[in-house]
Coordinates of C-alpha atoms in Angstrom, one line a residue:
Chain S
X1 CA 0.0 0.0 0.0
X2 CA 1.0 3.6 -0.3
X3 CA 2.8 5.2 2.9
X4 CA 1.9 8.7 2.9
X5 CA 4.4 10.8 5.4
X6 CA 3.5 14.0 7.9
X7 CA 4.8 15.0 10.7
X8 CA 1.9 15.1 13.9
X9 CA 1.9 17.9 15.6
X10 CA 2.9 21.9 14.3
X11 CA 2.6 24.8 16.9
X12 CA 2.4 28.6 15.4
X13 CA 1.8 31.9 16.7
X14 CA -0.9 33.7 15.6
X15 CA -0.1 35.9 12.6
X16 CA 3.0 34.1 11.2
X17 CA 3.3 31.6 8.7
X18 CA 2.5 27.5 9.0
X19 CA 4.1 25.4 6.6
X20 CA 2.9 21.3 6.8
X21 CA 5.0 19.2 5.0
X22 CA 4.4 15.5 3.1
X23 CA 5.9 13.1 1.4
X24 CA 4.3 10.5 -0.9
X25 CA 5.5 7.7 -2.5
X26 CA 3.6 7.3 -6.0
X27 CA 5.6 9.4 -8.4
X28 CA 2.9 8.9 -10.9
X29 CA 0.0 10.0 -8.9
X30 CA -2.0 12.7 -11.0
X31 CA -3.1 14.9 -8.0
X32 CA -2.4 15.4 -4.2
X33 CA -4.6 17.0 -1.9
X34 CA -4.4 18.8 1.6
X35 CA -7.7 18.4 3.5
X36 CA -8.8 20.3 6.9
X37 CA -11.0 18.6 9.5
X38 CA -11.8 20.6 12.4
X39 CA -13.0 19.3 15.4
X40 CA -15.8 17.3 15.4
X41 CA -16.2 17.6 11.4
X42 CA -15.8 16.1 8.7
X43 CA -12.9 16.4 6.4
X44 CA -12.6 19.4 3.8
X45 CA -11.0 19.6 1.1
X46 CA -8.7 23.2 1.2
X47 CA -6.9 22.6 -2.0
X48 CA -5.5 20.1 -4.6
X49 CA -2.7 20.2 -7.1
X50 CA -2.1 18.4 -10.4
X51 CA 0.8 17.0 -11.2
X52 CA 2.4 18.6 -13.5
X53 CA 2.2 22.1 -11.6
X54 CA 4.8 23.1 -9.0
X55 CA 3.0 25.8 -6.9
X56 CA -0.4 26.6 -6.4
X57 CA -1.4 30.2 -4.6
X58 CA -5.1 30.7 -3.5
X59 CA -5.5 33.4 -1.5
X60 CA -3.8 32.8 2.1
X61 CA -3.0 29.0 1.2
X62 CA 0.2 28.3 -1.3
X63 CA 1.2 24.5 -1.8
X64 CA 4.3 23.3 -3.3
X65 CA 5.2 20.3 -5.3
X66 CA 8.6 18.7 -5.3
X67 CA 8.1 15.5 -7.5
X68 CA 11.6 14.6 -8.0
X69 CA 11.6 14.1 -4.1
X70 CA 7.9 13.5 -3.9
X71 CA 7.5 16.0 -1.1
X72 CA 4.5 18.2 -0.6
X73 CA 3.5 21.5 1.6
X74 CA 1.3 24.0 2.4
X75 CA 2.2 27.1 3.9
X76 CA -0.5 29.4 5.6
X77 CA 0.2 32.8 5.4
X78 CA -1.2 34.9 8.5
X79 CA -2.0 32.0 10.5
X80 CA -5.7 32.4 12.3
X81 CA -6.6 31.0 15.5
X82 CA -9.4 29.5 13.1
X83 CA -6.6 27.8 11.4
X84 CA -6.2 25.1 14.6
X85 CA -7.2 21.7 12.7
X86 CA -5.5 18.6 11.5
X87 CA -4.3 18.8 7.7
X88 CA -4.1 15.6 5.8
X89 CA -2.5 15.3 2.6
X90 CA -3.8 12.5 0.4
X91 CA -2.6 11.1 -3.1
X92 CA -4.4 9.5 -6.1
X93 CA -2.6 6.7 -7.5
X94 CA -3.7 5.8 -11.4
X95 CA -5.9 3.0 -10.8
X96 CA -6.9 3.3 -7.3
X97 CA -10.7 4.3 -6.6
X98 CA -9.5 6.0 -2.7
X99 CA -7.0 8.1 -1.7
X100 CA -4.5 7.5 0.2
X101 CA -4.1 9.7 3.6
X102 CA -1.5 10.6 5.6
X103 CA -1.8 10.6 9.5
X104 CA -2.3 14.5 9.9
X105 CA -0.5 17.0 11.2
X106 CA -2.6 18.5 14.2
X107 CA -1.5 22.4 13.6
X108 CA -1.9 25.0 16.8
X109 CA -2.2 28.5 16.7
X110 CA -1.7 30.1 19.8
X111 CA -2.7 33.8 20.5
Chain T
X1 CA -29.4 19.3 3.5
X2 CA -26.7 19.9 1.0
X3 CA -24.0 17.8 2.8
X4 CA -23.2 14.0 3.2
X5 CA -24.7 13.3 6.3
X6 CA -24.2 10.5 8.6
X7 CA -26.2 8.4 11.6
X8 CA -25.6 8.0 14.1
X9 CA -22.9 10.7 15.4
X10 CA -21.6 8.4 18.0
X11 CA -22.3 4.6 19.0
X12 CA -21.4 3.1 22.0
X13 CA -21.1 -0.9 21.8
X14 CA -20.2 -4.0 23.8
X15 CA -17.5 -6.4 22.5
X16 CA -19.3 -8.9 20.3
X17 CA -22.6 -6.7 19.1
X18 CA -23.6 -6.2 15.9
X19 CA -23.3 -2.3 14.5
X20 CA -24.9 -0.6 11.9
X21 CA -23.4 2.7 10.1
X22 CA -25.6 4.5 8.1
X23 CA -24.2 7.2 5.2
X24 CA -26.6 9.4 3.1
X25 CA -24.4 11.0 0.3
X26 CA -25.3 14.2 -1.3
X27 CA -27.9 13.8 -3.8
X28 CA -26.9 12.9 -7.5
X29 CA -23.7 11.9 -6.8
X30 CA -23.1 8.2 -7.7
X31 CA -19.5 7.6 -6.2
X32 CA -19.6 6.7 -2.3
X33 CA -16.6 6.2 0.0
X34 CA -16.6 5.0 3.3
X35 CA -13.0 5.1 5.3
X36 CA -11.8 4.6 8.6
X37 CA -9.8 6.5 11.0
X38 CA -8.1 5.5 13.9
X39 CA -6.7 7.6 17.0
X40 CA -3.5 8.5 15.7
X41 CA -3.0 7.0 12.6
X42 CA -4.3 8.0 9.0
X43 CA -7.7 7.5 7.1
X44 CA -7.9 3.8 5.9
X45 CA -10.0 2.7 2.7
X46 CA -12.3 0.5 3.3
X47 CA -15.1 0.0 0.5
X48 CA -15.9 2.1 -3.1
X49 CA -19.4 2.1 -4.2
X50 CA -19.9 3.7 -7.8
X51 CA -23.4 3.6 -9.7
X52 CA -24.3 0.3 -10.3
X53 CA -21.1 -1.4 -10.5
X54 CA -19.6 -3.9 -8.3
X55 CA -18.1 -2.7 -4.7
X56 CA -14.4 -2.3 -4.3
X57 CA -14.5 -3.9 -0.9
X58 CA -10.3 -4.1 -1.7
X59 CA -10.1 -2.1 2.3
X60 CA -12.3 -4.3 4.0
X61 CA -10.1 -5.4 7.2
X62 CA -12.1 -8.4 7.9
X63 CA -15.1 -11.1 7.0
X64 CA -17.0 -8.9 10.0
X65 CA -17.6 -5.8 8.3
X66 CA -19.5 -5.4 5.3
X67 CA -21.2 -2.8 2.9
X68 CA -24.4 -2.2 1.0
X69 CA -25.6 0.7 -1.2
X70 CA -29.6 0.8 -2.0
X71 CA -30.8 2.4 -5.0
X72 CA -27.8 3.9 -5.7
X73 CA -28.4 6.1 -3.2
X74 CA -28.0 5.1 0.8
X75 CA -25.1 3.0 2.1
X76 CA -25.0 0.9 5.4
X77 CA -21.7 -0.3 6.7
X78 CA -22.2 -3.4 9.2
X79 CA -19.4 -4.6 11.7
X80 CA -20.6 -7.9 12.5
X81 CA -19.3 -9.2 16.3
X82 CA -17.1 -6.1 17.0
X83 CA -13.7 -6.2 18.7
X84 CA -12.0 -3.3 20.8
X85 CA -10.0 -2.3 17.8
X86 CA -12.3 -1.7 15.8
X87 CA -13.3 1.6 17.9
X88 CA -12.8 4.7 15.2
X89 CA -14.1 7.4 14.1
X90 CA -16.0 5.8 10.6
X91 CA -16.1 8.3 7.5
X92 CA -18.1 8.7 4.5
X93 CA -17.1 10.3 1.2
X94 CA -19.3 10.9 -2.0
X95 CA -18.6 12.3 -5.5
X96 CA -19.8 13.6 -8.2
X97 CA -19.0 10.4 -10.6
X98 CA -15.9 8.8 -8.8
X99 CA -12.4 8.3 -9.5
X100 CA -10.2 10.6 -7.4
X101 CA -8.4 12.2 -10.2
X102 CA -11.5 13.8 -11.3
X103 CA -13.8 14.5 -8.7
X104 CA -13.7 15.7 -5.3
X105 CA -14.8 13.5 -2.5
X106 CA -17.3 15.1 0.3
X107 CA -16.8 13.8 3.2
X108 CA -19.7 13.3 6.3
X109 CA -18.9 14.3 10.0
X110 CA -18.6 10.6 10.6
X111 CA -19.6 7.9 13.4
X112 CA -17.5 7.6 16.5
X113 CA -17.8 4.0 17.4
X114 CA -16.6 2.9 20.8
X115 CA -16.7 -1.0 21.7
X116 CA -16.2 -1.7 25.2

């Protein structure tokens, strides 16, 4: 199966930057994903990029694509107190019909 | 509602019971997900329902736990005789017309199941 790498926990301060890091290990999937799930929610998807793209800005959110190292990140720009969530990357493998998740990264803003 | 919704929002079991899961995706969408996720670890596959085709049941940890889709619509996951490990937080995902490269999955709040 795919083994899909983050690190658990990320502490901020509010107002600086968050960056969540992932690595992957299907070079050939098409598109990777960060999801948020907040506390007692469901997960939602923030953002996705396609493979062949390196960077992908919208608004405070900016996600980076390494494929020769299969690394991914996201990097929140004026972290919120809103922002406190787990982040999950996920890749597509061709073929597959799921994703594949990592184990989160629990991120925490403090004030 | 607008959302994939789930029943019930928490389910409290002794070892060895019978649960039911119940998933209602959002409307018109014919792809249907259901994942697991443990304390601590990542979400785990478990079953793939799209329109009338067979079920990937390729996640399926055991011959306990099992998965139907009426109508194309609804989707029950059973855990037949549950165990201790088997407590998670349960997860339902629909889309538009399945396959992740294309389509988004929605994901429900989920069921936290708990077996004593």
């Amino acid at each position: 199966g795919e083994d899909v790498e983050q690190s658990l926990f990320l502490s901020v301060r509010e107002g600086d930057s968050s960056v969540i890091n992932c690595t992957y290990t299907d070079s050939s999937s098409t598109y990777l994903y960060w999801y948020k799930q907040e506390p007692g929610a469901g997960l939602q998807l923030l953002t996705y990029i396609f493979s062949n793209m390196d960077m992908k800005q919208d608004q405070r959110l900016t996600v980076l694509l390494n494929k020769k190292d299969k690394h991914l990140s996201l990097r929140i720009a004026d972290t919120q107190t809103g922002d406190s969530a787990i982040y999950f990357c996920a890749e597509s493998p061709p073929g597959a019909n799921n994703l594949f998740f990592g184990t989160g990264t629990r991120l925490t803003v403090i004030p | 509602g607008a959302g994939v919704s789930q029943s019930p929002s928490n389910k409290v079991t002794e070892k060895g019971k019978d649960v039911e899961l119940r998933c209602d995706p959002i409307s018109g969408h014919t792809a249907l997900y259901w994942y697991r996720q443990s304390l601590g670890q990542g979400l785990e596959f478990l079953i793939y329902f799209q329109g009338n085709s067979a079920p990937d049941k390729s996640g399926l940890p055991s011959d306990r736990f099992s998965a139907e889709r009426t109508g194309g619509s609804v989707s029950t996951l059973t855990i037949q005789r549950t165990q201790q490990e088997d407590s998670a937080v349960y997860l339902c995902a629909s889309s538009l017309a399945g396959g992740p490269n294309t389509d988004t999955q929605y994901f429900g709040p989920g069921t936290r199941l708990t077996v004593l």
